[in-house]
Amino acid sequence: MVLDRALVIGILLFQNVTTIDYMGPASYLEYLEPMVGQKTEFYTISEKSGGPIQPGHLSAVFALVGFEDAPRKWDVWIIPGGLGTAPASKNQKYLDYTRAAAESATDVLTVCTGSRILANAGLLDGKKARWVVDGKYWTSSGVMAGIDLGHAYISEKYGKDVAEKMSKTMEYVPNTDPSDDPFYYVTQGSPVPQTMKSPDPNDGPFRVGILIYENTSTMDYSGLVNFLELIKSMVGKKSELYTIAEKAGGLGVDSVVENEKFMSYIRQTAEKATDVLTVATGSRILGATGLLDGKKATTMKMEFGDIAAEYPDVNWVQQARWVVDGKWWTSSGSASCMDMGRAYISAKYGEEMAKRMSELGEYVAHTDPNDDPFAPGAKPVTSPAPSSSRPSKCKLKLV
């Protein structure tokens, strides 16, 4: 049902939050206005407004409002997970505000260990805990399950067709059966993926730069970084993540390609970089530098025709989740960046490492770049088979 006012959405932040946890459901909610006409207002909330609030590995984020000045009535209240849930779930101010906000909220969504905060606030007592719905409480499993939760929530509130349209825009293949959990084996005594070794202090850092600009799609880099941020803990190589920006003077990719200073920096940086990865329409920015001329590349399906016509010297590949040509890695829509991230880890650090990272994030990846369910004439969209060698698709009986 479309409200005659804005849908008010709150996202709880704390130190060491996992950004993709809240970006999964938020990526669906942000499409409500353009697709169904439902206006939305997003707020990030923490104990105090401002920041910095340091996520697990990305650059700092900021809270728009603090507990004292935040609304007490939310239409959707999102609680993400991360290493920071342990101290947050013991912080009385967090618990008091969470309890008040959740009790008055229309719906409460938690991702991964975000349910720990809700449980410590006493709001999951007697509740059923890939995602579970009990009244207004929606709780999901690991990191990537939050995206499936987002699809399910939109489907429930605004209809299956709307949810499918949103998933198609992001080029995401959702798991639509909450009891079909390919990572259920973790709770049945099978070993959980462990870190491999501590970083070698004598080894040079693995530096990752993330280009941001006004109206950047955060899902585009959050999904990819979910894999890259594990290099330090699981591979044992020091890693440094940076976000880089130049005020482009406008919104989105258009303003970037028209900004000479911005484009000059991108061209120089890309030429020197060991590897360059683009997501969705990010390939348009790289195409504008001329560095993709004569190379294979792909881009977001909904913009494919326009971008291919704009840069005809690039060998655009339409049926591809991602394309690799030398050091140039380009992926299709927002969600395909996670598949490219897994493929990148596999190429650089081995397939076994890529599998372990996917298990840790509870992500069932597309491992064939040419198996693109969103390309014209492609076979119907279905969830990919789990890449794990362990038992999968365990049917849970929710009680």
CSV table of C-alpha atoms in Angstrom, one decimal:
chain,number,residue,atom,x,y,z
A,1,MET,CA,0.0,0.0,0.0
A,2,VAL,CA,1.3,3.4,-1.0
A,3,LEU,CA,1.1,5.9,1.8
A,4,ASP,CA,0.1,9.6,1.3
A,5,ARG,CA,3.3,10.5,3.1
A,6,ALA,CA,6.9,9.5,3.1
A,7,LEU,CA,7.8,6.1,4.3
A,8,VAL,CA,10.2,6.8,7.2
A,9,ILE,CA,13.2,4.4,7.3
A,10,GLY,CA,15.8,4.3,10.1
A,11,ILE,CA,19.1,2.5,10.0
A,12,LEU,CA,21.0,1.9,13.2
A,13,LEU,CA,24.8,2.6,13.1
A,14,PHE,CA,27.6,1.7,15.5
A,15,GLN,CA,31.3,1.2,15.3
A,16,ASN,CA,32.3,-1.8,13.2
A,17,VAL,CA,29.0,-2.1,11.5
A,18,THR,CA,28.9,-4.1,8.3
A,19,THR,CA,27.7,-1.7,5.6
A,20,ILE,CA,26.3,-4.3,3.1
A,21,ASP,CA,24.1,-5.6,5.9
A,22,TYR,CA,21.9,-2.5,5.7
A,23,MET,CA,22.5,-1.8,2.0
A,24,GLY,CA,20.8,-5.1,1.0
A,25,PRO,CA,17.3,-4.2,2.2
A,26,ALA,CA,17.9,-0.5,1.6
A,27,SER,CA,18.7,-1.1,-2.0
A,28,TYR,CA,15.1,-2.4,-2.5
A,29,LEU,CA,13.5,0.3,-0.4
A,30,GLU,CA,15.2,3.1,-2.3
A,31,TYR,CA,13.4,1.9,-5.5
A,32,LEU,CA,10.0,2.5,-3.9
A,33,GLU,CA,9.6,6.0,-5.1
A,34,PRO,CA,10.6,5.6,-8.8
A,35,MET,CA,8.8,2.3,-9.2
A,36,VAL,CA,5.6,2.6,-7.1
A,37,GLY,CA,5.4,6.2,-6.2
A,38,GLN,CA,6.0,5.7,-2.5
A,39,LYS,CA,8.2,8.6,-1.2
A,40,THR,CA,10.9,7.6,1.3
A,41,GLU,CA,13.0,9.3,4.0
A,42,PHE,CA,16.1,7.5,5.1
A,43,TYR,CA,17.8,8.3,8.4
A,44,THR,CA,21.1,6.9,9.8
A,45,ILE,CA,21.0,6.9,13.6
A,46,SER,CA,23.5,6.4,16.3
A,47,GLU,CA,24.0,7.5,19.9
A,48,LYS,CA,25.0,10.9,18.7
A,49,SER,CA,24.6,12.6,15.3
A,50,GLY,CA,27.7,13.0,13.1
A,51,GLY,CA,30.6,10.7,13.4
A,52,PRO,CA,32.9,9.3,12.3
A,53,ILE,CA,31.5,5.8,12.7
A,54,GLN,CA,34.0,3.3,11.4
A,55,PRO,CA,32.6,0.3,9.6
A,56,GLY,CA,34.5,-3.0,9.6
A,57,HIS,CA,36.9,-2.0,6.8
A,58,LEU,CA,35.4,0.8,4.7
A,59,SER,CA,36.0,4.5,5.3
A,60,ALA,CA,33.9,6.2,8.0
A,61,VAL,CA,30.2,6.9,7.7
A,62,PHE,CA,28.1,9.4,9.6
A,63,ALA,CA,24.8,9.4,11.5
A,64,LEU,CA,22.2,11.9,10.4
A,65,VAL,CA,20.6,12.0,13.8
A,66,GLY,CA,21.3,10.9,17.3
A,67,PHE,CA,19.1,9.1,19.8
A,68,GLU,CA,17.9,12.3,21.4
A,69,ASP,CA,16.7,14.0,18.2
A,70,ALA,CA,15.7,10.9,16.1
A,71,PRO,CA,12.1,10.1,15.4
A,72,ARG,CA,10.5,7.5,17.8
A,73,LYS,CA,8.2,6.2,15.1
A,74,TRP,CA,9.6,4.4,12.2
A,75,ASP,CA,7.8,2.7,9.3
A,76,VAL,CA,10.9,0.5,8.8
A,77,TRP,CA,13.6,0.1,11.4
A,78,ILE,CA,16.8,-1.7,10.1
A,79,ILE,CA,19.4,-3.2,12.5
A,80,PRO,CA,22.5,-4.4,10.6
A,81,GLY,CA,25.2,-6.7,11.9
A,82,GLY,CA,28.9,-6.6,12.2
A,83,LEU,CA,31.6,-7.1,14.8
A,84,GLY,CA,30.2,-4.0,16.6
A,85,THR,CA,27.0,-5.8,17.6
A,86,ALA,CA,28.7,-7.3,20.6
A,87,PRO,CA,29.5,-4.0,22.4
A,88,ALA,CA,26.4,-2.3,21.1
A,89,SER,CA,24.2,-5.1,22.5
A,90,LYS,CA,25.7,-4.3,25.9
A,91,ASN,CA,25.3,-0.6,25.6
A,92,GLN,CA,22.3,0.5,27.6
A,93,LYS,CA,21.7,3.6,25.5
A,94,TYR,CA,21.6,1.5,22.3
A,95,LEU,CA,19.3,-1.0,24.0
A,96,ASP,CA,16.9,1.6,25.4
A,97,TYR,CA,16.6,3.4,22.0
A,98,THR,CA,16.3,0.2,20.1
A,99,ARG,CA,13.6,-1.1,22.4
A,100,ALA,CA,11.6,2.1,22.1
A,101,ALA,CA,12.1,2.4,18.3
A,102,ALA,CA,11.3,-1.3,17.6
A,103,GLU,CA,8.2,-1.3,19.8
A,104,SER,CA,6.7,1.6,18.0
A,105,ALA,CA,8.0,0.7,14.4
A,106,THR,CA,5.6,-0.7,11.9
A,107,ASP,CA,8.2,-3.3,10.8
A,108,VAL,CA,11.7,-4.2,12.1
A,109,LEU,CA,14.3,-5.8,9.9
A,110,THR,CA,17.6,-7.2,11.2
A,111,VAL,CA,20.5,-8.7,9.2
A,112,CYS,CA,23.1,-11.2,10.4
A,113,THR,CA,24.1,-10.4,14.0
A,114,GLY,CA,21.9,-7.4,14.2
A,115,SER,CA,19.4,-9.7,15.8
A,116,ARG,CA,21.7,-9.9,18.8
A,117,ILE,CA,20.9,-6.2,19.6
A,118,LEU,CA,17.2,-6.8,19.2
A,119,ALA,CA,17.4,-10.0,21.4
A,120,ASN,CA,19.3,-8.2,24.1
A,121,ALA,CA,16.6,-5.5,24.1
A,122,GLY,CA,14.2,-8.3,25.0
A,123,LEU,CA,12.1,-8.0,21.9
A,124,LEU,CA,12.7,-11.5,20.4
A,125,ASP,CA,11.7,-13.4,23.5
A,126,GLY,CA,9.3,-16.1,22.4
A,127,LYS,CA,9.9,-15.2,18.7
A,128,LYS,CA,11.0,-17.6,15.9
A,129,ALA,CA,14.5,-16.9,15.1
A,130,ARG,CA,17.8,-17.9,5.0
A,131,TRP,CA,15.2,-15.2,6.9
A,132,VAL,CA,12.3,-15.5,9.3
A,133,VAL,CA,9.1,-13.4,9.8
A,134,ASP,CA,7.2,-13.3,13.0
A,135,GLY,CA,4.7,-10.6,13.0
A,136,LYS,CA,6.4,-7.3,12.4
A,137,TYR,CA,9.9,-8.8,13.1
A,138,TRP,CA,11.9,-9.8,10.1
A,139,THR,CA,15.3,-11.4,10.9
A,140,SER,CA,17.8,-12.7,8.3
A,141,SER,CA,20.8,-14.9,8.4
A,142,GLY,CA,24.3,-13.9,7.2
A,143,VAL,CA,25.4,-10.9,5.3
A,144,MET,CA,24.0,-11.7,1.9
A,145,ALA,CA,20.7,-13.1,3.2
A,146,GLY,CA,19.8,-9.5,4.0
A,147,ILE,CA,19.3,-8.9,0.2
A,148,ASP,CA,16.9,-11.8,0.0
A,149,LEU,CA,15.1,-10.4,3.1
A,150,GLY,CA,14.8,-7.1,1.2
A,151,HIS,CA,13.2,-8.8,-1.8
A,152,ALA,CA,10.8,-10.7,0.4
A,153,TYR,CA,9.8,-7.6,2.3
A,154,ILE,CA,9.0,-5.7,-0.8
A,155,SER,CA,7.1,-8.7,-2.2
A,156,GLU,CA,5.0,-8.9,0.9
A,157,LYS,CA,4.2,-5.1,1.2
A,158,TYR,CA,4.0,-4.1,-2.5
A,159,GLY,CA,3.6,-7.2,-4.5
A,160,LYS,CA,5.7,-9.9,-6.1
A,161,ASP,CA,5.8,-8.1,-9.5
A,162,VAL,CA,7.3,-5.0,-7.8
A,163,ALA,CA,10.0,-7.0,-6.0
A,164,GLU,CA,10.9,-8.9,-9.2
A,165,LYS,CA,11.2,-5.6,-11.1
A,166,MET,CA,13.5,-4.2,-8.4
A,167,SER,CA,15.6,-7.4,-8.5
A,168,LYS,CA,15.8,-7.3,-12.3
A,169,THR,CA,17.0,-3.6,-12.1
A,170,MET,CA,19.8,-4.7,-9.8
A,171,GLU,CA,20.4,-7.9,-11.8
A,172,TYR,CA,20.0,-9.9,-8.6
A,173,VAL,CA,18.7,-13.5,-8.5
A,174,PRO,CA,17.0,-13.8,-5.1
A,175,ASN,CA,16.4,-16.8,-3.0
A,176,THR,CA,12.7,-16.6,-2.5
A,177,ASP,CA,12.2,-19.6,-0.2
A,178,PRO,CA,13.2,-18.7,3.4
A,179,SER,CA,13.5,-22.4,4.3
A,180,ASP,CA,15.8,-23.2,1.4
A,181,ASP,CA,19.1,-22.3,3.2
A,182,PRO,CA,22.2,-23.6,1.5
A,183,PHE,CA,24.3,-22.7,4.6
A,184,TYR,CA,22.3,-24.5,7.1
A,185,TYR,CA,25.2,-27.0,7.6
A,186,VAL,CA,27.0,-24.4,9.6
A,187,THR,CA,24.5,-24.9,12.4
A,188,GLN,CA,24.7,-28.7,12.2
A,189,GLY,CA,28.3,-29.1,13.4
A,190,SER,CA,30.1,-28.6,10.1
A,191,PRO,CA,33.2,-26.3,10.4
A,192,VAL,CA,32.7,-22.6,9.9
A,193,PRO,CA,35.3,-21.0,7.6
A,194,GLN,CA,38.2,-19.8,9.7
A,195,THR,CA,40.8,-17.2,9.0
A,196,MET,CA,44.0,-18.5,7.6
A,197,LYS,CA,46.8,-16.5,9.1
A,198,SER,CA,47.9,-13.1,10.5
A,199,PRO,CA,49.2,-10.5,8.0
A,200,ASP,CA,52.9,-10.7,7.3
A,201,PRO,CA,54.3,-7.3,8.7
A,202,ASN,CA,57.0,-7.4,6.0
A,203,ASP,CA,54.5,-7.8,3.1
A,204,GLY,CA,53.4,-4.6,1.3
A,205,PRO,CA,49.8,-3.6,1.7
A,206,PHE,CA,47.0,-4.4,-0.8
A,207,ARG,CA,45.6,-1.0,-1.5
A,208,VAL,CA,42.0,-0.6,-2.7
A,209,GLY,CA,40.6,2.7,-3.9
A,210,ILE,CA,36.9,3.3,-4.2
A,211,LEU,CA,35.7,6.2,-6.4
A,212,ILE,CA,32.7,8.0,-5.0
A,213,TYR,CA,30.7,10.9,-6.2
A,214,GLU,CA,27.3,12.5,-5.7
A,215,ASN,CA,24.5,9.9,-6.1
A,216,THR,CA,26.9,7.0,-6.1
A,217,SER,CA,25.2,3.6,-5.7
A,218,THR,CA,26.7,2.3,-2.5
A,219,MET,CA,25.5,-1.2,-3.3
A,220,ASP,CA,27.8,-1.2,-6.3
A,221,TYR,CA,30.9,-1.1,-4.1
A,222,SER,CA,29.6,-2.6,-0.9
A,223,GLY,CA,29.0,-6.0,-2.5
A,224,LEU,CA,32.5,-6.0,-4.1
A,225,VAL,CA,34.2,-4.8,-1.0
A,226,ASN,CA,32.6,-7.6,1.0
A,227,PHE,CA,35.1,-9.9,-0.6
A,228,LEU,CA,38.1,-7.6,-0.8
A,229,GLU,CA,37.9,-6.7,2.9
A,230,LEU,CA,38.5,-10.3,3.9
A,231,ILE,CA,41.9,-10.4,2.2
A,232,LYS,CA,43.6,-9.2,5.4
A,233,SER,CA,42.0,-11.7,7.8
A,234,MET,CA,41.8,-14.7,5.5
A,235,VAL,CA,44.7,-14.4,3.1
A,236,GLY,CA,47.1,-12.8,5.6
A,237,LYS,CA,47.9,-9.8,3.4
A,238,LYS,CA,47.7,-6.3,4.8
A,239,SER,CA,45.0,-4.3,3.1
A,240,GLU,CA,44.1,-0.6,3.0
A,241,LEU,CA,40.7,0.6,1.7
A,242,TYR,CA,40.3,4.2,0.7
A,243,THR,CA,37.3,6.2,-0.7
A,244,ILE,CA,38.3,8.9,-3.2
A,245,ALA,CA,36.1,11.8,-4.3
A,246,GLU,CA,36.1,15.1,-6.1
A,247,LYS,CA,33.1,17.4,-6.1
A,248,ALA,CA,31.8,16.8,-9.6
A,249,GLY,CA,29.3,19.6,-9.5
A,250,GLY,CA,26.3,17.5,-10.1
A,251,LEU,CA,24.6,14.1,-9.5
A,252,GLY,CA,25.7,10.7,-10.8
A,253,VAL,CA,27.8,9.5,-13.7
A,254,ASP,CA,26.9,12.3,-16.0
A,255,SER,CA,28.5,14.9,-13.8
A,256,VAL,CA,31.7,12.8,-13.5
A,257,VAL,CA,32.3,12.3,-17.2
A,258,GLU,CA,31.8,16.0,-17.8
A,259,ASN,CA,34.3,17.0,-15.1
A,260,GLU,CA,37.8,17.4,-16.6
A,261,LYS,CA,39.6,17.3,-13.2
A,262,PHE,CA,37.8,14.1,-12.2
A,263,MET,CA,38.4,12.4,-15.5
A,264,SER,CA,42.0,13.3,-15.5
A,265,TYR,CA,42.5,11.7,-12.1
A,266,ILE,CA,40.6,8.6,-13.1
A,267,ARG,CA,42.6,8.1,-16.3
A,268,GLN,CA,46.0,8.5,-14.5
A,269,THR,CA,45.0,6.2,-11.6
A,270,ALA,CA,43.5,3.5,-13.8
A,271,GLU,CA,46.7,3.4,-16.0
A,272,LYS,CA,48.9,2.9,-12.9
A,273,ALA,CA,46.6,0.5,-11.1
A,274,THR,CA,47.4,-3.2,-11.0
A,275,ASP,CA,43.7,-4.0,-11.5
A,276,VAL,CA,40.7,-1.9,-12.3
A,277,LEU,CA,37.2,-3.1,-11.4
A,278,THR,CA,34.0,-1.3,-12.5
A,279,VAL,CA,30.4,-2.0,-11.5
A,280,ALA,CA,27.2,-1.3,-13.5
A,281,THR,CA,27.5,2.2,-15.1
A,282,GLY,CA,30.9,2.7,-13.7
A,283,SER,CA,32.2,1.3,-17.0
A,284,ARG,CA,30.8,4.4,-18.6
A,285,ILE,CA,33.2,6.5,-16.6
A,286,LEU,CA,36.1,4.2,-17.6
A,287,GLY,CA,34.8,4.2,-21.2
A,288,ALA,CA,35.0,8.0,-21.3
A,289,THR,CA,38.7,7.8,-20.5
A,290,GLY,CA,39.4,5.8,-23.7
A,291,LEU,CA,41.2,3.1,-21.7
A,292,LEU,CA,38.6,0.5,-22.7
A,293,ASP,CA,38.9,1.1,-26.4
A,294,GLY,CA,39.6,-2.2,-28.2
A,295,LYS,CA,38.9,-4.2,-25.0
A,296,LYS,CA,36.0,-6.4,-24.0
A,297,ALA,CA,33.7,-5.0,-21.3
A,298,THR,CA,30.2,-5.1,-20.1
A,299,THR,CA,27.8,-2.7,-18.2
A,300,MET,CA,24.4,-2.5,-16.7
A,301,LYS,CA,21.7,-4.1,-18.9
A,302,MET,CA,19.2,-1.2,-18.6
A,303,GLU,CA,21.8,1.3,-19.9
A,304,PHE,CA,23.6,-1.1,-22.2
A,305,GLY,CA,22.3,0.2,-25.5
A,306,ASP,CA,23.0,3.9,-24.7
A,307,ILE,CA,26.5,3.3,-23.3
A,308,ALA,CA,27.5,1.0,-26.1
A,309,ALA,CA,26.4,3.6,-28.6
A,310,GLU,CA,28.3,6.3,-26.7
A,311,TYR,CA,31.6,4.4,-26.7
A,312,PRO,CA,31.6,2.3,-29.9
A,313,ASP,CA,35.3,1.6,-29.8
A,314,VAL,CA,34.8,-0.7,-26.8
A,315,ASN,CA,34.0,-4.4,-27.5
A,316,TRP,CA,30.8,-4.5,-25.4
A,317,VAL,CA,29.6,-7.9,-24.3
A,318,GLN,CA,25.9,-8.0,-23.5
A,319,GLN,CA,25.5,-11.5,-22.2
A,320,ALA,CA,27.9,-11.5,-19.3
A,321,ARG,CA,27.7,-11.1,-15.5
A,322,TRP,CA,31.3,-9.8,-15.7
A,323,VAL,CA,34.1,-9.6,-18.2
A,324,VAL,CA,37.8,-9.7,-17.8
A,325,ASP,CA,40.3,-8.3,-20.3
A,326,GLY,CA,43.7,-8.1,-18.9
A,327,LYS,CA,43.7,-5.9,-15.8
A,328,TRP,CA,40.2,-4.6,-16.7
A,329,TRP,CA,37.3,-6.2,-14.8
A,330,THR,CA,33.8,-4.9,-15.7
A,331,SER,CA,30.5,-6.2,-14.2
A,332,SER,CA,26.9,-5.8,-15.2
A,333,GLY,CA,24.2,-4.6,-12.7
A,334,SER,CA,24.8,-3.8,-9.1
A,335,ALA,CA,24.3,-7.3,-7.7
A,336,SER,CA,26.7,-8.9,-10.3
A,337,CYS,CA,29.6,-7.1,-8.5
A,338,MET,CA,29.5,-9.7,-5.8
A,339,ASP,CA,30.0,-12.4,-8.4
A,340,MET,CA,32.9,-10.4,-9.9
A,341,GLY,CA,34.3,-10.0,-6.4
A,342,ARG,CA,34.3,-13.7,-5.8
A,343,ALA,CA,35.8,-14.3,-9.3
A,344,TYR,CA,38.6,-11.8,-8.6
A,345,ILE,CA,39.5,-13.5,-5.3
A,346,SER,CA,39.5,-16.9,-7.1
A,347,ALA,CA,41.9,-15.5,-9.8
A,348,LYS,CA,44.2,-13.9,-7.3
A,349,TYR,CA,44.1,-16.2,-4.3
A,350,GLY,CA,42.6,-19.5,-5.5
A,351,GLU,CA,39.2,-21.0,-5.8
A,352,GLU,CA,39.2,-22.5,-2.3
A,353,MET,CA,39.7,-19.1,-0.8
A,354,ALA,CA,36.9,-17.7,-2.9
A,355,LYS,CA,34.6,-20.5,-1.7
A,356,ARG,CA,35.5,-19.9,2.0
A,357,MET,CA,34.8,-16.2,1.6
A,358,SER,CA,31.4,-16.9,0.0
A,359,GLU,CA,30.5,-19.2,2.9
A,360,LEU,CA,31.4,-16.6,5.4
A,361,GLY,CA,29.1,-14.1,3.8
A,362,GLU,CA,26.4,-16.8,3.1
A,363,TYR,CA,26.4,-15.9,-0.6
A,364,VAL,CA,25.5,-18.4,-3.4
A,365,ALA,CA,27.4,-17.0,-6.3
A,366,HIS,CA,27.2,-17.3,-10.1
A,367,THR,CA,30.6,-18.7,-11.0
A,368,ASP,CA,30.2,-18.7,-14.8
A,369,PRO,CA,30.5,-15.1,-16.2
A,370,ASN,CA,28.6,-16.1,-19.3
A,371,ASP,CA,25.6,-17.5,-17.4
A,372,ASP,CA,23.7,-14.3,-17.4
A,373,PRO,CA,20.0,-14.6,-16.7
A,374,PHE,CA,19.3,-10.9,-17.4
A,375,ALA,CA,20.7,-10.9,-21.0
A,376,PRO,CA,18.1,-10.6,-23.8
A,377,GLY,CA,16.8,-14.1,-24.7
A,378,ALA,CA,18.4,-15.7,-21.6
A,379,LYS,CA,16.8,-18.6,-19.8
A,380,PRO,CA,14.4,-17.8,-17.0
A,381,VAL,CA,15.9,-16.5,-13.8
A,382,THR,CA,16.6,-19.1,-11.2
A,383,SER,CA,18.8,-19.1,-8.1
A,384,PRO,CA,22.3,-20.4,-8.8
A,385,ALA,CA,23.4,-23.7,-7.3
A,386,PRO,CA,25.5,-23.4,-4.2
A,387,SER,CA,29.2,-23.5,-4.9
A,388,SER,CA,30.0,-25.3,-1.6
A,389,SER,CA,30.9,-28.9,-1.6
A,390,ARG,CA,29.1,-29.4,1.6
A,391,PRO,CA,25.4,-30.5,1.8
A,392,SER,CA,23.1,-27.7,0.6
A,393,LYS,CA,19.5,-26.8,0.2
A,394,CYS,CA,18.6,-28.2,3.5
A,395,LYS,CA,14.8,-27.7,4.0
A,396,LEU,CA,14.1,-26.2,7.4
A,397,LYS,CA,10.9,-26.6,9.2
A,398,LEU,CA,10.2,-23.3,10.8
A,399,VAL,CA,8.5,-23.6,14.2
